[in-house]
GROMACS .gro file of C-alpha atoms in nm:
model
  305
    1UNK     CA    1   6.638  12.915  16.780
    2UNK     CA    2   6.975  12.975  16.591
    3UNK     CA    3   6.912  13.337  16.518
    4UNK     CA    4   6.847  13.435  16.888
    5UNK     CA    5   7.217  13.378  16.996
    6UNK     CA    6   7.485  13.639  16.992
    7UNK     CA    7   7.809  13.467  16.920
    8UNK     CA    8   8.167  13.552  16.901
    9UNK     CA    9   8.390  13.337  16.680
   10UNK     CA   10   8.769  13.272  16.713
   11UNK     CA   11   8.855  13.089  16.396
   12UNK     CA   12   9.106  13.009  16.135
   13UNK     CA   13   9.184  12.760  15.862
   14UNK     CA   14   8.922  12.561  15.661
   15UNK     CA   15   8.741  12.444  15.978
   16UNK     CA   16   8.707  12.818  16.085
   17UNK     CA   17   8.578  12.916  15.756
   18UNK     CA   18   8.313  12.644  15.729
   19UNK     CA   19   8.213  12.684  16.103
   20UNK     CA   20   8.152  13.063  16.055
   21UNK     CA   21   7.992  12.989  15.706
   22UNK     CA   22   7.737  12.773  15.882
   23UNK     CA   23   7.662  13.016  16.157
   24UNK     CA   24   7.606  13.299  15.914
   25UNK     CA   25   7.390  13.093  15.669
   26UNK     CA   26   7.169  12.990  15.964
   27UNK     CA   27   7.098  13.353  16.071
   28UNK     CA   28   7.318  13.341  16.394
   29UNK     CA   29   7.417  13.700  16.503
   30UNK     CA   30   7.803  13.705  16.494
   31UNK     CA   31   7.915  14.002  16.694
   32UNK     CA   32   8.280  13.977  16.597
   33UNK     CA   33   8.544  13.740  16.463
   34UNK     CA   34   8.891  13.694  16.600
   35UNK     CA   35   9.132  13.527  16.358
   36UNK     CA   36   9.506  13.532  16.241
   37UNK     CA   37   9.723  13.725  15.995
   38UNK     CA   38   9.834  13.481  15.732
   39UNK     CA   39  10.200  13.383  15.778
   40UNK     CA   40  10.394  13.441  15.468
   41UNK     CA   41  10.613  13.146  15.548
   42UNK     CA   42  10.318  12.922  15.550
   43UNK     CA   43  10.140  12.783  15.236
   44UNK     CA   44   9.777  12.919  15.253
   45UNK     CA   45   9.569  12.646  15.091
   46UNK     CA   46   9.255  12.709  15.291
   47UNK     CA   47   8.986  12.970  15.271
   48UNK     CA   48   9.004  13.307  15.455
   49UNK     CA   49   8.792  13.338  15.782
   50UNK     CA   50   8.880  13.715  15.770
   51UNK     CA   51   8.750  13.749  15.412
   52UNK     CA   52   8.417  13.564  15.495
   53UNK     CA   53   8.359  13.787  15.788
   54UNK     CA   54   8.414  14.104  15.628
   55UNK     CA   55   8.206  14.012  15.334
   56UNK     CA   56   7.928  13.958  15.577
   57UNK     CA   57   7.994  14.279  15.753
   58UNK     CA   58   8.119  14.111  16.070
   59UNK     CA   59   8.409  14.319  16.270
   60UNK     CA   60   8.735  14.122  16.230
   61UNK     CA   61   9.018  14.136  16.478
   62UNK     CA   62   9.368  13.980  16.444
   63UNK     CA   63   9.546  14.045  16.776
   64UNK     CA   64   9.882  13.860  16.824
   65UNK     CA   65   9.779  13.800  17.182
   66UNK     CA   66   9.464  13.772  17.381
   67UNK     CA   67   9.605  13.889  17.706
   68UNK     CA   68   9.539  14.257  17.662
   69UNK     CA   69   9.289  14.368  17.925
   70UNK     CA   70   9.123  14.595  17.665
   71UNK     CA   71   9.028  14.296  17.452
   72UNK     CA   72   8.870  14.116  17.748
   73UNK     CA   73   8.672  14.442  17.833
   74UNK     CA   74   8.557  14.464  17.464
   75UNK     CA   75   8.426  14.105  17.449
   76UNK     CA   76   8.248  14.165  17.772
   77UNK     CA   77   8.073  14.479  17.635
   78UNK     CA   78   7.943  14.261  17.354
   79UNK     CA   79   7.765  14.039  17.613
   80UNK     CA   80   7.799  13.720  17.402
   81UNK     CA   81   7.572  13.414  17.472
   82UNK     CA   82   7.824  13.176  17.316
   83UNK     CA   83   8.193  13.169  17.212
   84UNK     CA   84   8.311  12.933  16.957
   85UNK     CA   85   8.681  12.845  16.873
   86UNK     CA   86   8.721  12.679  16.535
   87UNK     CA   87   9.088  12.603  16.489
   88UNK     CA   88   9.201  12.926  16.646
   89UNK     CA   89   9.586  12.879  16.725
   90UNK     CA   90   9.632  13.083  17.031
   91UNK     CA   91   9.522  12.988  17.394
   92UNK     CA   92   9.214  13.181  17.493
   93UNK     CA   93   9.238  13.348  17.829
   94UNK     CA   94   9.035  13.222  18.125
   95UNK     CA   95   8.880  13.566  18.164
   96UNK     CA   96   8.737  13.542  17.814
   97UNK     CA   97   8.611  13.188  17.858
   98UNK     CA   98   8.401  13.315  18.150
   99UNK     CA   99   8.228  13.584  17.961
  100UNK     CA  100   7.964  13.402  17.731
  101UNK     CA  101   7.645  13.330  17.905
  102UNK     CA  102   7.597  12.984  17.755
  103UNK     CA  103   7.978  12.907  17.768
  104UNK     CA  104   8.278  12.861  17.543
  105UNK     CA  105   8.320  12.567  17.298
  106UNK     CA  106   8.608  12.443  17.088
  107UNK     CA  107   8.603  12.225  16.769
  108UNK     CA  108   8.907  11.991  16.781
  109UNK     CA  109   9.032  11.775  16.494
  110UNK     CA  110   9.039  11.437  16.657
  111UNK     CA  111   8.823  11.198  16.870
  112UNK     CA  112   8.915  11.326  17.214
  113UNK     CA  113   9.049  11.240  17.457
  114UNK     CA  114   9.300  11.091  17.181
  115UNK     CA  115   9.538  11.333  17.004
  116UNK     CA  116   9.504  11.648  17.207
  117UNK     CA  117   9.730  11.928  17.110
  118UNK     CA  118   9.857  12.061  16.783
  119UNK     CA  119   9.812  11.913  16.419
  120UNK     CA  120   9.608  11.604  16.533
  121UNK     CA  121   9.518  11.495  16.182
  122UNK     CA  122   9.889  11.474  16.074
  123UNK     CA  123   9.967  11.285  16.385
  124UNK     CA  124   9.695  11.034  16.349
  125UNK     CA  125   9.809  10.946  15.996
  126UNK     CA  126  10.175  10.924  16.106
  127UNK     CA  127  10.058  10.669  16.368
  128UNK     CA  128   9.869  10.466  16.113
  129UNK     CA  129   9.516  10.536  16.258
  130UNK     CA  130   9.223  10.417  16.058
  131UNK     CA  131   8.979  10.665  16.205
  132UNK     CA  132   8.960  11.013  16.347
  133UNK     CA  133   8.701  11.282  16.356
  134UNK     CA  134   8.589  11.618  16.502
  135UNK     CA  135   8.496  11.679  16.869
  136UNK     CA  136   8.302  11.982  17.012
  137UNK     CA  137   8.395  12.035  17.378
  138UNK     CA  138   8.343  12.283  17.658
  139UNK     CA  139   8.663  12.494  17.687
  140UNK     CA  140   8.857  12.498  18.006
  141UNK     CA  141   9.204  12.644  18.081
  142UNK     CA  142   9.374  12.331  17.990
  143UNK     CA  143   9.385  12.276  17.605
  144UNK     CA  144   9.145  12.013  17.469
  145UNK     CA  145   9.051  11.878  17.813
  146UNK     CA  146   8.699  12.005  17.869
  147UNK     CA  147   8.369  11.783  17.878
  148UNK     CA  148   8.275  11.660  17.542
  149UNK     CA  149   7.946  11.794  17.377
  150UNK     CA  150   7.949  11.579  17.069
  151UNK     CA  151   8.176  11.385  16.818
  152UNK     CA  152   8.165  11.273  16.467
  153UNK     CA  153   8.402  11.008  16.334
  154UNK     CA  154   8.534  10.972  15.981
  155UNK     CA  155   8.767  10.718  15.826
  156UNK     CA  156   9.124  10.750  15.731
  157UNK     CA  157   9.153  10.539  15.412
  158UNK     CA  158   9.489  10.380  15.310
  159UNK     CA  159   9.557  10.631  15.044
  160UNK     CA  160   9.442  10.939  15.213
  161UNK     CA  161   9.688  11.236  15.264
  162UNK     CA  162   9.655  11.476  15.553
  163UNK     CA  163   9.463  11.713  15.321
  164UNK     CA  164   9.211  11.438  15.236
  165UNK     CA  165   9.151  11.361  15.589
  166UNK     CA  166   9.145  11.735  15.687
  167UNK     CA  167   8.845  11.787  15.444
  168UNK     CA  168   8.670  11.491  15.608
  169UNK     CA  169   8.721  11.627  15.941
  170UNK     CA  170   8.592  11.972  15.834
  171UNK     CA  171   8.271  11.809  15.714
  172UNK     CA  172   8.244  11.626  16.051
  173UNK     CA  173   8.287  11.947  16.236
  174UNK     CA  174   8.005  12.120  16.045
  175UNK     CA  175   7.779  11.812  16.122
  176UNK     CA  176   7.861  11.848  16.493
  177UNK     CA  177   7.800  12.215  16.492
  178UNK     CA  178   7.462  12.171  16.317
  179UNK     CA  179   7.371  11.913  16.554
  180UNK     CA  180   7.457  12.076  16.886
  181UNK     CA  181   7.414  12.459  16.819
  182UNK     CA  182   7.056  12.491  16.930
  183UNK     CA  183   7.113  12.287  17.260
  184UNK     CA  184   7.415  12.517  17.331
  185UNK     CA  185   7.203  12.829  17.283
  186UNK     CA  186   6.935  12.687  17.507
  187UNK     CA  187   7.183  12.630  17.781
  188UNK     CA  188   7.144  12.255  17.771
  189UNK     CA  189   7.465  12.138  17.591
  190UNK     CA  190   7.561  11.782  17.672
  191UNK     CA  191   7.865  11.724  17.904
  192UNK     CA  192   8.050  11.404  17.896
  193UNK     CA  193   8.382  11.406  18.091
  194UNK     CA  194   8.688  11.285  17.899
  195UNK     CA  195   8.865  10.975  18.025
  196UNK     CA  196   9.207  11.093  18.118
  197UNK     CA  197   9.336  10.738  18.114
  198UNK     CA  198   9.285  10.741  17.736
  199UNK     CA  199   9.426  11.089  17.677
  200UNK     CA  200   9.716  11.143  17.428
  201UNK     CA  201   9.885  11.471  17.353
  202UNK     CA  202  10.118  11.572  17.079
  203UNK     CA  203  10.300  11.894  17.013
  204UNK     CA  204  10.319  12.108  16.693
  205UNK     CA  205  10.532  12.009  16.386
  206UNK     CA  206  10.777  12.208  16.181
  207UNK     CA  207  10.944  12.160  15.853
  208UNK     CA  208  11.266  12.014  16.028
  209UNK     CA  209  11.048  11.744  16.188
  210UNK     CA  210  10.986  11.590  15.842
  211UNK     CA  211  11.321  11.411  15.826
  212UNK     CA  212  11.262  11.035  15.732
  213UNK     CA  213  11.396  10.782  15.968
  214UNK     CA  214  11.485  10.493  15.723
  215UNK     CA  215  11.534  10.246  16.018
  216UNK     CA  216  11.156  10.222  16.040
  217UNK     CA  217  10.930   9.978  15.856
  218UNK     CA  218  10.816  10.068  15.505
  219UNK     CA  219  10.437  10.121  15.605
  220UNK     CA  220  10.545  10.352  15.881
  221UNK     CA  221  10.748  10.558  15.626
  222UNK     CA  222  10.447  10.557  15.383
  223UNK     CA  223  10.228  10.697  15.664
  224UNK     CA  224  10.485  10.958  15.746
  225UNK     CA  225  10.510  11.067  15.368
  226UNK     CA  226  10.128  11.092  15.326
  227UNK     CA  227  10.096  11.281  15.645
  228UNK     CA  228  10.336  11.555  15.543
  229UNK     CA  229  10.278  11.562  15.167
  230UNK     CA  230  10.146  11.877  14.991
  231UNK     CA  231  10.010  12.120  15.097
  232UNK     CA  232  10.220  12.048  15.395
  233UNK     CA  233  10.611  12.090  15.405
  234UNK     CA  234  10.690  11.730  15.298
  235UNK     CA  235  10.908  11.460  15.434
  236UNK     CA  236  11.265  11.474  15.336
  237UNK     CA  237  11.599  11.303  15.337
  238UNK     CA  238  11.947  11.394  15.247
  239UNK     CA  239  12.214  11.245  15.013
  240UNK     CA  240  12.552  11.384  15.001
  241UNK     CA  241  12.465  11.712  15.166
  242UNK     CA  242  12.172  11.761  14.913
  243UNK     CA  243  11.818  11.757  15.067
  244UNK     CA  244  11.533  11.608  14.867
  245UNK     CA  245  11.161  11.597  14.952
  246UNK     CA  246  10.949  11.290  14.899
  247UNK     CA  247  10.604  11.381  14.807
  248UNK     CA  248  10.471  11.023  14.735
  249UNK     CA  249  10.579  10.677  14.731
  250UNK     CA  250  10.476  10.315  14.822
  251UNK     CA  251  10.617  10.031  15.029
  252UNK     CA  252  10.778   9.739  14.821
  253UNK     CA  253  10.871   9.398  14.900
  254UNK     CA  254  11.242   9.309  14.818
  255UNK     CA  255  11.389   8.973  14.737
  256UNK     CA  256  11.664   8.850  14.961
  257UNK     CA  257  11.932   8.941  14.698
  258UNK     CA  258  11.799   9.293  14.697
  259UNK     CA  259  11.787   9.361  15.064
  260UNK     CA  260  12.013   9.630  15.184
  261UNK     CA  261  12.072   9.814  15.518
  262UNK     CA  262  11.802  10.077  15.590
  263UNK     CA  263  11.860  10.405  15.409
  264UNK     CA  264  12.064  10.250  15.127
  265UNK     CA  265  11.959  10.293  14.753
  266UNK     CA  266  11.849   9.968  14.621
  267UNK     CA  267  11.758  10.092  14.267
  268UNK     CA  268  11.773  10.431  14.084
  269UNK     CA  269  11.518  10.355  13.812
  270UNK     CA  270  11.279  10.328  13.992
  271UNK     CA  271  11.427  10.500  14.304
  272UNK     CA  272  11.391  10.248  14.574
  273UNK     CA  273  11.537  10.292  14.920
  274UNK     CA  274  11.578  10.020  15.174
  275UNK     CA  275  11.379  10.036  15.501
  276UNK     CA  276  11.395   9.806  15.812
  277UNK     CA  277  11.173   9.546  15.658
  278UNK     CA  278  11.197   9.588  15.295
  279UNK     CA  279  11.196   9.901  15.060
  280UNK     CA  280  11.011  10.219  14.973
  281UNK     CA  281  10.965  10.308  14.610
  282UNK     CA  282  10.992  10.696  14.579
  283UNK     CA  283  10.729  10.793  14.302
  284UNK     CA  284  10.758  11.175  14.328
  285UNK     CA  285  11.033  11.391  14.470
  286UNK     CA  286  11.207  11.717  14.424
  287UNK     CA  287  11.555  11.838  14.525
  288UNK     CA  288  11.520  12.127  14.774
  289UNK     CA  289  11.876  12.249  14.710
  290UNK     CA  290  11.944  12.149  14.357
  291UNK     CA  291  12.284  12.312  14.341
  292UNK     CA  292  12.405  12.160  14.658
  293UNK     CA  293  12.733  11.937  14.592
  294UNK     CA  294  12.628  11.577  14.515
  295UNK     CA  295  12.268  11.658  14.427
  296UNK     CA  296  12.071  11.531  14.127
  297UNK     CA  297  12.209  11.181  14.118
  298UNK     CA  298  12.159  10.867  14.320
  299UNK     CA  299  12.420  10.577  14.343
  300UNK     CA  300  12.303  10.218  14.412
  301UNK     CA  301  12.435  10.117  14.764
  302UNK     CA  302  12.498  10.459  14.898
  303UNK     CA  303  12.307  10.563  15.212
  304UNK     CA  304  12.064  10.857  15.244
  305UNK     CA  305  11.962  11.001  15.577
   0.00000   0.00000   0.00000
């Protein structure tokens, strides 16, 4: 049944790549792919949806907005059965969602209704979650709020970085797509309303949101660091005007004599910084502005922030 559907894909990032790859490998007729131009300010560590589509002979479009009436008309002319959104970053207009005969479906990187919104994997790790997953849902005008088709959970292990979890979620997303595509094409996709009382929503994050709050407990700081470490911009702090990124570290227990106020340097070799309940041993860091005044050296007892 998979080959009988005419599909349009809106996709980006690794989930977009793997979702499109699954469709193409199973003989699904993909009429067009809408994706994004890569942002030169962003570290592109994931595979190219556009490249995969072009290699398969699928037309690729990268509009900055989907509000153009000509785009809506073009999609309508293709007469798609199904629209899939796999980590596409722009809101898709209501007029477009109404076009596909069997509906429009979005793959989201959390177990909805929790963690609606942007960068759900990073937020889940920041909040110390032990599980997340992928959810395929019917698309409505409100982001991530449509009825659930299917979900697949995956664990967040104690040492997982955001990239580690992202790859788990990507695998879960392909599992969900493979399990539900035929039902979607047949017009009998499951529908389970989201429990709004359980919904949580979080916004996007930028590099400046990576500043470490040393007044938090050491485990929370550890979660923050691993949620933002490479390939993401990294958690950071500042000492004497010089910014440094912390790529990895571990909570440590401090003796009573070693305890200092949060944010104070407890030790230089190894570098340990006091937290609300103990310390955080910095195992890998780099100076962002190595020539800034005061950079390069730490002094025991001084405060970073």
